[in-house]
XYZ file of C-alpha atoms in Angstrom:
548
model
C 72.820 -27.626 -82.256
C 69.545 -29.351 -81.468
C 66.040 -28.380 -80.455
C 65.102 -29.150 -76.859
C 62.242 -28.383 -74.500
C 63.087 -26.607 -71.267
C 59.888 -27.645 -69.496
C 56.517 -29.187 -70.007
C 54.834 -25.896 -70.795
C 57.643 -24.032 -72.518
C 58.074 -23.774 -76.224
C 61.183 -24.544 -78.158
C 64.616 -23.285 -77.173
C 67.882 -23.736 -78.965
C 70.612 -25.242 -76.814
C 73.701 -27.180 -77.676
C 73.605 -30.924 -77.167
C 75.826 -30.846 -74.099
C 73.638 -28.317 -72.331
C 70.588 -30.309 -73.268
C 71.990 -33.474 -71.730
C 73.022 -31.683 -68.557
C 69.519 -30.292 -68.061
C 67.637 -33.426 -69.041
C 67.337 -34.785 -65.539
C 66.052 -31.616 -63.909
C 63.773 -30.837 -66.838
C 62.081 -34.193 -66.592
C 61.287 -33.556 -62.931
C 59.451 -30.278 -63.540
C 55.790 -30.544 -62.638
C 52.788 -28.357 -62.148
C 52.340 -27.318 -58.535
C 50.498 -30.026 -56.637
C 49.924 -31.926 -59.872
C 49.059 -35.568 -59.391
C 50.840 -37.999 -61.695
C 48.673 -38.906 -64.677
C 46.620 -42.030 -64.092
C 45.976 -42.676 -67.775
C 47.632 -45.771 -69.121
C 46.977 -48.570 -71.560
C 45.725 -51.645 -69.789
C 45.180 -55.217 -70.884
C 41.487 -55.841 -71.133
C 39.476 -58.893 -72.067
C 35.908 -58.201 -71.098
C 32.805 -59.496 -72.750
C 29.678 -57.395 -73.026
C 26.233 -58.377 -74.153
C 24.366 -56.098 -76.520
C 20.818 -56.201 -77.750
C 20.304 -53.895 -80.692
C 17.035 -53.138 -82.404
C 15.936 -50.724 -85.048
C 12.325 -50.983 -86.061
C 11.712 -52.649 -89.407
C 14.931 -51.617 -91.076
C 17.942 -52.955 -89.231
C 18.400 -56.159 -87.293
C 21.838 -57.749 -86.881
C 21.850 -61.509 -86.896
C 21.162 -63.196 -83.549
C 20.850 -59.811 -81.899
C 19.212 -61.148 -78.755
C 21.686 -63.935 -78.051
C 25.023 -63.046 -79.591
C 27.783 -61.893 -77.264
C 30.507 -59.591 -78.530
C 34.017 -59.592 -77.158
C 35.943 -56.408 -76.506
C 38.546 -57.659 -78.898
C 41.329 -55.108 -78.675
C 44.037 -55.867 -76.170
C 44.759 -52.230 -75.381
C 42.048 -49.783 -74.422
C 41.527 -46.550 -72.594
C 40.330 -47.123 -69.037
C 36.597 -46.706 -68.531
C 36.178 -43.135 -67.338
C 34.867 -41.747 -64.123
C 33.886 -38.103 -63.943
C 37.072 -37.251 -62.054
C 39.510 -39.602 -63.813
C 42.465 -38.552 -65.928
C 41.660 -37.912 -69.590
C 44.418 -38.035 -72.237
C 44.443 -35.126 -74.692
C 45.403 -35.519 -78.350
C 45.889 -32.721 -80.897
C 44.783 -32.912 -84.531
C 47.531 -32.325 -87.054
C 46.995 -30.105 -90.121
C 44.830 -31.550 -92.883
C 47.770 -31.358 -95.300
C 50.264 -33.118 -93.017
C 51.027 -35.385 -95.979
C 51.305 -33.661 -99.349
C 49.588 -34.641 -102.593
C 52.918 -36.087 -103.716
C 52.882 -38.421 -100.714
C 55.598 -36.794 -98.600
C 55.542 -35.457 -95.058
C 54.803 -31.742 -95.231
C 57.334 -29.370 -93.566
C 59.098 -32.089 -91.562
C 61.363 -29.672 -89.655
C 58.401 -27.637 -88.398
C 56.485 -30.826 -87.635
C 59.378 -32.150 -85.565
C 59.567 -28.912 -83.580
C 55.805 -28.880 -83.056
C 55.737 -32.443 -81.779
C 58.487 -31.566 -79.301
C 56.398 -28.666 -78.030
C 53.257 -30.799 -77.730
C 55.132 -33.511 -75.865
C 56.423 -30.898 -73.466
C 52.902 -29.588 -72.932
C 51.845 -33.007 -71.700
C 49.582 -34.093 -74.551
C 49.165 -37.821 -75.064
C 49.555 -37.743 -78.826
C 48.302 -36.435 -82.155
C 45.678 -37.330 -84.758
C 46.203 -37.485 -88.525
C 43.924 -38.147 -91.504
C 45.015 -40.997 -93.767
C 43.388 -39.685 -96.935
C 41.962 -42.186 -99.394
C 42.487 -39.547 -102.096
C 46.231 -39.446 -101.339
C 47.112 -43.017 -100.533
C 45.236 -44.772 -103.354
C 45.279 -42.003 -105.938
C 47.476 -43.799 -108.482
C 45.002 -46.595 -109.150
C 42.971 -49.360 -107.508
C 44.960 -51.061 -104.742
C 48.077 -49.008 -105.496
C 48.839 -47.618 -102.059
C 51.492 -45.088 -101.086
C 51.988 -44.889 -97.319
C 55.485 -43.352 -97.390
C 54.571 -39.948 -95.968
C 52.651 -41.561 -93.132
C 55.558 -43.900 -92.383
C 57.807 -40.873 -91.907
C 55.258 -39.249 -89.598
C 54.719 -42.392 -87.516
C 58.438 -42.771 -86.928
C 58.727 -39.108 -85.936
C 55.806 -39.373 -83.519
C 57.362 -42.479 -82.000
C 60.712 -40.750 -81.481
C 58.988 -38.077 -79.418
C 57.243 -40.621 -77.215
C 53.767 -39.616 -78.399
C 50.790 -41.741 -79.461
C 48.961 -41.497 -82.765
C 45.289 -41.614 -83.704
C 44.925 -42.396 -87.420
C 41.684 -41.623 -89.253
C 40.743 -43.794 -92.217
C 39.454 -40.803 -94.206
C 37.325 -42.022 -97.087
C 35.836 -38.573 -97.697
C 36.869 -35.517 -99.653
C 38.723 -32.720 -97.890
C 37.450 -29.287 -98.930
C 34.157 -27.433 -98.805
C 33.328 -27.822 -95.112
C 33.954 -25.902 -91.897
C 37.681 -25.672 -91.204
C 38.820 -27.256 -94.467
C 42.032 -25.437 -95.381
C 43.050 -27.537 -98.366
C 41.529 -29.641 -101.126
C 41.979 -33.408 -101.319
C 39.370 -35.007 -103.588
C 38.497 -38.678 -103.793
C 40.983 -40.773 -105.817
C 41.030 -39.806 -109.528
C 40.072 -43.310 -110.633
C 37.032 -43.154 -108.332
C 36.004 -39.771 -109.716
C 36.340 -41.255 -113.189
C 33.768 -43.883 -112.240
C 31.551 -41.145 -110.799
C 31.715 -39.237 -114.083
C 30.426 -42.356 -115.840
C 27.783 -43.031 -113.196
C 26.863 -39.858 -111.232
C 24.499 -41.855 -109.023
C 27.536 -43.136 -107.130
C 27.470 -39.990 -104.998
C 24.791 -38.485 -102.784
C 22.063 -36.525 -104.548
C 19.405 -34.111 -103.274
C 15.875 -33.628 -104.591
C 17.035 -30.993 -107.088
C 19.516 -33.434 -108.603
C 22.567 -31.708 -107.094
C 25.418 -34.231 -106.778
C 27.832 -34.160 -103.849
C 31.293 -35.685 -104.474
C 32.340 -35.650 -100.796
C 31.653 -39.336 -100.211
C 30.339 -42.367 -102.085
C 26.612 -42.895 -101.523
C 25.922 -45.607 -98.967
C 23.135 -46.738 -101.278
C 25.686 -48.649 -103.362
C 27.679 -50.094 -100.433
C 27.131 -53.660 -101.630
C 27.187 -53.067 -105.388
C 30.478 -53.705 -107.311
C 30.567 -50.210 -108.818
C 34.264 -49.407 -108.274
C 35.972 -51.452 -110.967
C 34.617 -54.757 -109.751
C 34.698 -54.010 -106.024
C 31.968 -52.706 -103.748
C 32.686 -49.528 -101.753
C 32.789 -51.591 -98.538
C 35.370 -53.891 -100.158
C 37.425 -50.893 -101.277
C 37.386 -49.388 -97.769
C 38.283 -52.774 -96.290
C 41.208 -53.277 -98.689
C 42.479 -49.808 -97.763
C 42.366 -50.598 -94.039
C 43.969 -53.982 -94.624
C 46.809 -52.327 -96.548
C 47.330 -49.921 -93.636
C 47.442 -52.833 -91.202
C 49.946 -54.766 -93.301
C 52.236 -51.764 -93.772
C 52.234 -50.664 -90.126
C 51.676 -53.925 -88.297
C 54.712 -53.357 -86.062
C 53.384 -49.963 -84.928
C 49.680 -50.688 -84.438
C 48.948 -51.149 -80.762
C 52.123 -49.268 -79.867
C 52.655 -45.777 -81.214
C 49.423 -46.163 -83.223
C 47.033 -46.277 -80.291
C 43.754 -45.690 -82.104
C 42.249 -46.141 -85.545
C 39.203 -44.043 -86.313
C 37.001 -45.363 -89.120
C 35.611 -42.659 -91.399
C 31.975 -43.347 -92.280
C 30.801 -40.261 -94.142
C 31.487 -36.606 -94.945
C 34.055 -35.061 -92.587
C 34.700 -38.633 -91.436
C 31.387 -38.599 -89.552
C 28.600 -41.169 -89.625
C 26.022 -38.964 -91.365
C 24.653 -37.827 -94.701
C 26.115 -34.665 -96.332
C 22.936 -32.726 -95.584
C 24.514 -29.324 -94.964
C 27.266 -28.732 -97.581
C 28.843 -25.297 -97.364
C 30.541 -25.323 -100.760
C 29.237 -22.751 -103.245
C 26.885 -21.351 -100.620
C 24.532 -24.329 -100.874
C 23.810 -24.250 -97.127
C 24.345 -21.746 -94.383
C 23.842 -21.919 -90.643
C 21.267 -22.509 -89.196
C 19.552 -24.029 -92.209
C 17.765 -27.367 -91.831
C 19.629 -28.996 -94.729
C 18.141 -31.483 -97.173
C 17.623 -35.228 -97.343
C 20.222 -37.017 -99.489
C 18.241 -39.935 -100.890
C 17.817 -39.250 -104.589
C 20.558 -41.256 -106.297
C 19.185 -44.339 -108.006
C 20.551 -46.727 -105.401
C 18.909 -44.929 -102.489
C 15.638 -44.566 -104.433
C 15.644 -48.261 -105.222
C 16.172 -49.104 -101.551
C 13.365 -46.767 -100.477
C 10.988 -48.331 -102.993
C 11.841 -51.848 -101.847
C 11.303 -50.902 -98.220
C 7.934 -49.297 -98.972
C 6.805 -52.381 -100.873
C 7.899 -54.637 -98.011
C 5.397 -52.972 -95.668
C 2.622 -52.650 -98.241
C 2.999 -48.879 -98.804
C 4.210 -48.876 -102.405
C 3.177 -45.272 -103.075
C 5.424 -44.077 -100.230
C 8.515 -45.362 -101.999
C 8.422 -43.207 -105.116
C 10.377 -40.314 -103.605
C 11.550 -38.628 -100.442
C 9.381 -36.060 -98.623
C 7.994 -33.402 -100.968
C 7.394 -30.838 -98.216
C 10.800 -30.789 -96.465
C 11.909 -27.398 -97.770
C 15.399 -26.365 -98.850
C 18.876 -26.180 -97.345
C 18.589 -22.686 -95.858
C 15.026 -22.920 -94.555
C 14.058 -22.856 -90.899
C 11.797 -25.656 -89.586
C 8.636 -23.578 -89.350
C 9.006 -22.604 -93.015
C 8.301 -26.195 -94.051
C 5.315 -28.511 -93.722
C 7.512 -31.473 -92.880
C 9.520 -29.971 -90.001
C 7.107 -27.486 -88.430
C 5.904 -28.123 -84.896
C 3.128 -30.556 -85.842
C 4.483 -31.391 -89.253
C 4.726 -34.461 -91.438
C 7.740 -35.738 -89.477
C 5.306 -36.903 -86.777
C 2.890 -38.628 -89.167
C 2.823 -42.301 -90.088
C 4.595 -41.457 -93.335
C 7.221 -39.350 -91.581
C 8.021 -42.172 -89.181
C 8.217 -44.631 -92.075
C 10.642 -42.438 -93.981
C 12.888 -41.661 -91.013
C 13.060 -45.311 -89.987
C 14.315 -46.176 -93.456
C 16.645 -43.167 -93.847
C 18.285 -43.511 -90.428
C 18.301 -47.289 -90.716
C 20.359 -47.141 -93.908
C 22.916 -44.994 -92.103
C 23.096 -47.446 -89.200
C 23.523 -50.332 -91.629
C 26.376 -48.481 -93.351
C 28.132 -47.893 -90.044
C 27.609 -51.477 -88.968
C 29.150 -52.863 -92.157
C 32.189 -50.611 -91.972
C 32.831 -51.169 -88.278
C 32.336 -54.908 -88.665
C 34.974 -54.929 -91.385
C 37.362 -52.792 -89.327
C 36.889 -55.032 -86.309
C 37.836 -58.086 -88.357
C 40.893 -56.400 -89.859
C 42.335 -54.954 -86.650
C 41.275 -57.713 -84.254
C 44.036 -58.462 -81.779
C 46.196 -55.580 -83.021
C 46.122 -53.733 -79.712
C 44.713 -50.533 -81.226
C 41.456 -49.000 -80.087
C 38.768 -48.507 -82.747
C 36.619 -45.379 -82.854
C 34.057 -43.670 -85.053
C 32.764 -40.111 -85.137
C 29.223 -38.756 -84.812
C 28.443 -35.139 -85.679
C 27.268 -32.625 -83.082
C 24.316 -31.097 -84.943
C 23.044 -28.790 -82.242
C 20.965 -26.260 -84.183
C 17.168 -26.660 -83.904
C 17.767 -29.130 -81.075
C 15.247 -27.211 -78.980
C 12.455 -27.723 -81.524
C 10.152 -30.727 -81.618
C 11.355 -32.112 -84.955
C 15.150 -31.564 -84.606
C 15.134 -30.879 -88.353
C 18.886 -30.564 -88.958
C 19.527 -33.863 -87.203
C 16.865 -35.614 -89.268
C 18.279 -34.571 -92.639
C 21.724 -35.753 -91.469
C 20.273 -39.188 -90.706
C 19.891 -39.001 -86.927
C 16.292 -39.927 -86.117
C 16.233 -37.799 -83.005
C 13.030 -35.929 -82.178
C 11.176 -34.798 -79.085
C 9.779 -38.313 -78.716
C 12.370 -40.542 -80.418
C 15.971 -41.098 -79.241
C 18.260 -41.106 -82.265
C 21.555 -41.656 -80.467
C 20.898 -44.761 -78.396
C 20.702 -47.028 -81.502
C 23.978 -45.555 -82.747
C 25.651 -46.046 -79.363
C 24.436 -49.653 -79.223
C 25.765 -50.333 -82.708
C 29.164 -48.917 -81.704
C 29.141 -51.015 -78.545
C 28.413 -54.145 -80.568
C 31.816 -53.761 -82.193
C 33.684 -52.471 -79.132
C 34.131 -49.065 -80.795
C 34.569 -45.718 -79.018
C 31.962 -43.106 -79.988
C 33.730 -39.821 -80.689
C 31.386 -36.825 -80.441
C 31.934 -33.205 -81.413
C 30.812 -29.773 -80.099
C 32.097 -30.528 -76.601
C 33.321 -26.938 -76.232
C 30.024 -25.171 -76.975
C 27.636 -23.494 -74.562
C 23.954 -22.835 -75.170
C 24.289 -19.175 -74.247
C 26.820 -18.557 -77.033
C 24.379 -19.532 -79.783
C 21.964 -17.257 -81.703
C 18.450 -17.395 -80.310
C 16.714 -17.922 -83.658
C 18.705 -21.138 -84.242
C 17.143 -22.905 -81.218
C 20.517 -24.474 -80.408
C 21.406 -26.602 -77.429
C 24.874 -28.111 -77.762
C 24.873 -28.726 -74.009
C 21.576 -30.611 -74.151
C 22.786 -32.625 -77.136
C 26.047 -33.605 -75.453
C 24.169 -34.670 -72.316
C 21.863 -36.838 -74.414
C 24.840 -38.532 -76.072
C 26.528 -38.994 -72.695
C 23.411 -40.718 -71.403
C 23.029 -42.826 -74.555
C 26.606 -44.111 -74.375
C 26.276 -44.850 -70.668
C 23.061 -46.784 -71.267
C 24.625 -48.696 -74.180
C 27.873 -49.399 -72.340
C 29.840 -47.547 -75.017
C 33.011 -45.555 -74.370
C 32.748 -41.851 -75.238
C 35.479 -39.543 -76.530
C 35.201 -35.914 -77.584
C 36.349 -33.162 -79.905
C 35.742 -29.460 -80.240
C 33.741 -28.624 -83.366
C 35.320 -25.230 -84.060
C 38.780 -23.790 -83.481
C 38.733 -22.270 -80.018
C 41.595 -21.034 -77.851
C 39.727 -19.371 -74.978
C 39.343 -20.503 -71.385
C 35.561 -20.611 -71.721
C 35.712 -23.318 -74.387
C 38.341 -25.338 -72.555
C 36.412 -24.957 -69.321
C 33.258 -26.286 -70.959
C 35.067 -29.456 -72.042
C 36.353 -29.987 -68.504
C 32.874 -29.404 -67.075
C 31.318 -31.819 -69.573
C 33.785 -34.505 -68.606
C 33.021 -34.030 -64.909
C 29.240 -34.025 -65.402
C 27.288 -36.722 -63.614
C 24.617 -36.806 -66.344
C 26.303 -39.582 -68.333
C 29.620 -40.983 -69.484
C 32.830 -39.110 -68.855
C 35.412 -39.030 -71.635
C 37.997 -41.689 -72.382
C 39.996 -39.187 -74.471
C 39.721 -35.722 -75.984
C 41.152 -34.615 -79.328
C 41.753 -30.897 -79.776
C 41.103 -29.258 -83.136
C 43.699 -28.242 -84.396
C 47.465 -27.677 -84.495
C 48.272 -24.521 -86.442
C 50.236 -21.308 -86.107
C 47.660 -19.668 -83.834
C 47.887 -22.490 -81.299
C 51.500 -21.575 -80.546
C 50.738 -17.918 -79.820
C 51.393 -16.933 -76.212
C 47.965 -16.796 -74.597
C 46.603 -19.631 -76.745
C 49.489 -21.893 -75.828
C 49.084 -21.088 -72.142
C 45.393 -22.003 -72.337
C 46.210 -25.335 -73.984
C 48.829 -26.214 -71.366
C 46.389 -25.451 -68.550
C 43.654 -27.452 -70.291
C 45.868 -30.525 -70.702
C 46.837 -30.252 -67.048
C 43.207 -29.959 -65.959
C 42.110 -32.958 -68.018
C 44.937 -35.039 -66.588
C 43.774 -34.067 -63.123
C 40.143 -34.893 -63.847
C 39.150 -31.237 -63.938
C 40.723 -30.360 -60.603
C 43.793 -28.566 -61.972
C 44.752 -25.020 -61.106
C 45.800 -22.168 -63.333
C 49.492 -21.615 -63.966
C 51.102 -19.305 -61.438
C 51.756 -15.714 -62.502
C 55.249 -15.895 -60.972
C 58.071 -18.422 -60.651
C 57.187 -20.071 -57.361
C 58.631 -23.541 -57.936
C 61.998 -22.917 -59.566
C 60.707 -24.124 -62.944
C 59.587 -22.396 -66.104
C 55.935 -23.378 -65.571
C 54.524 -19.962 -64.850
C 52.677 -17.383 -66.915
C 55.517 -14.893 -67.018
C 57.814 -17.379 -68.706
C 55.206 -18.430 -71.233
C 54.440 -14.836 -72.137
C 58.036 -13.670 -72.104
C 59.781 -16.405 -74.058
C 57.174 -17.613 -76.508
C 57.821 -14.940 -79.127
C 61.488 -15.893 -79.285
C 61.100 -19.599 -79.871
C 57.720 -20.319 -81.423
C 58.397 -19.595 -85.090
C 59.814 -22.961 -86.034
C 57.022 -24.882 -84.329
C 54.384 -22.610 -85.823
C 55.356 -23.089 -89.461
C 52.883 -25.951 -89.771
């Protein structure tokens, strides 16, 4: 007996091998009614783009006005048009690889990958956890569980996006398991608590090593950037034969949740709750030293003694603080000074990591990407408080995303942005949210910078409204379309009847550039690609795929 797929939208059926072989030909020919063949493909590309990047006073790459940067990866997603085909990936569970280093529930994973392949998805995404792979000691890497997964993904003809996850898993939205930083790293943190981000109250956050010590040899003789680089180099050496093939993309984690940001809104222990403004994370000794040096360099020594004293607390609203209120300190000379430094440090961190990744994976054939958080609450206020505390210097009169997009473009890296599924009208009025306005701004920034844009949904959604919003965003003429979309996340609920149907239709629509039609309610084509089949047979065959 073996597991086979009866059609591209059906779930798993049990058939004997002979029956499976007999039906293989007809099954492969099943298509959605009037569905155009997907136009997405990997293409050889060797283009050179010129980038001029500036960040006032704090960040200036060498030879920024004259240096030309090559798009160095042989394989890339085609540059999108608003109506072009967009490949859809699906995130795997956070605990896809166990703490012991083995593939978790391989039988269920195999069944799930078969179902996803049948649904037409391009591939899957997995976190390569620093806390799992290098947990036994410095430069002692265990990639065995990931090797098993990569081979399984390859057998199913899918592609893989691998995230270099240098952050802790646990304590944030959607975290269903706990994977701390490597024990030997936490041992160093216990000796020197300033290695992790710290708020003005002295609260330490162990999610991610503070970028303030990026260039200091604090991890047993290596700097954090060196440690991250060695990790990526180990991955390259172990999977060299797969990178550029089944491993189509490598996403470089650059902060909490893998996002280029500060951990300004931690949910653990009730520290923050939506729609709080969060807090600046600049109070470890390395960040304080950097702030002081920057203040002295511009002749404002007294500004470097501390971060803003009037910025409130995690759960405050902007108007409850002097710094973030409508005409607050954020718009003063001091506020501009502080935000230039704070956001500039984040840009410098991203630049160092992406520069290292570019050097390691150059010529491998894999696309590089990085993720930026969709912080949409208080977007409709003048100060954009929640974005500021996260390190995005984006206000009513200052574009915080164009410098990030230019930095990504410098390294030929795709900018992956979240909250693509959200609508303004779904948000609480008091939070002054505008996820749609934020996404449009990022679309325009990436278009202006010449940077490819990919997307994710921020929260688990299975409804047609959320999927429809992603399709509409991709088709918008306001900025870049998407080169790829990664759906969060594969779990038991995804394989439930209506949810699965919505995913199949979404994948179809994205392949057709947003012009797809809903599945028929009846069997009009002689295939199993109609709603009645999905509803009628899913309960019988979903259990094995849904055990993830």
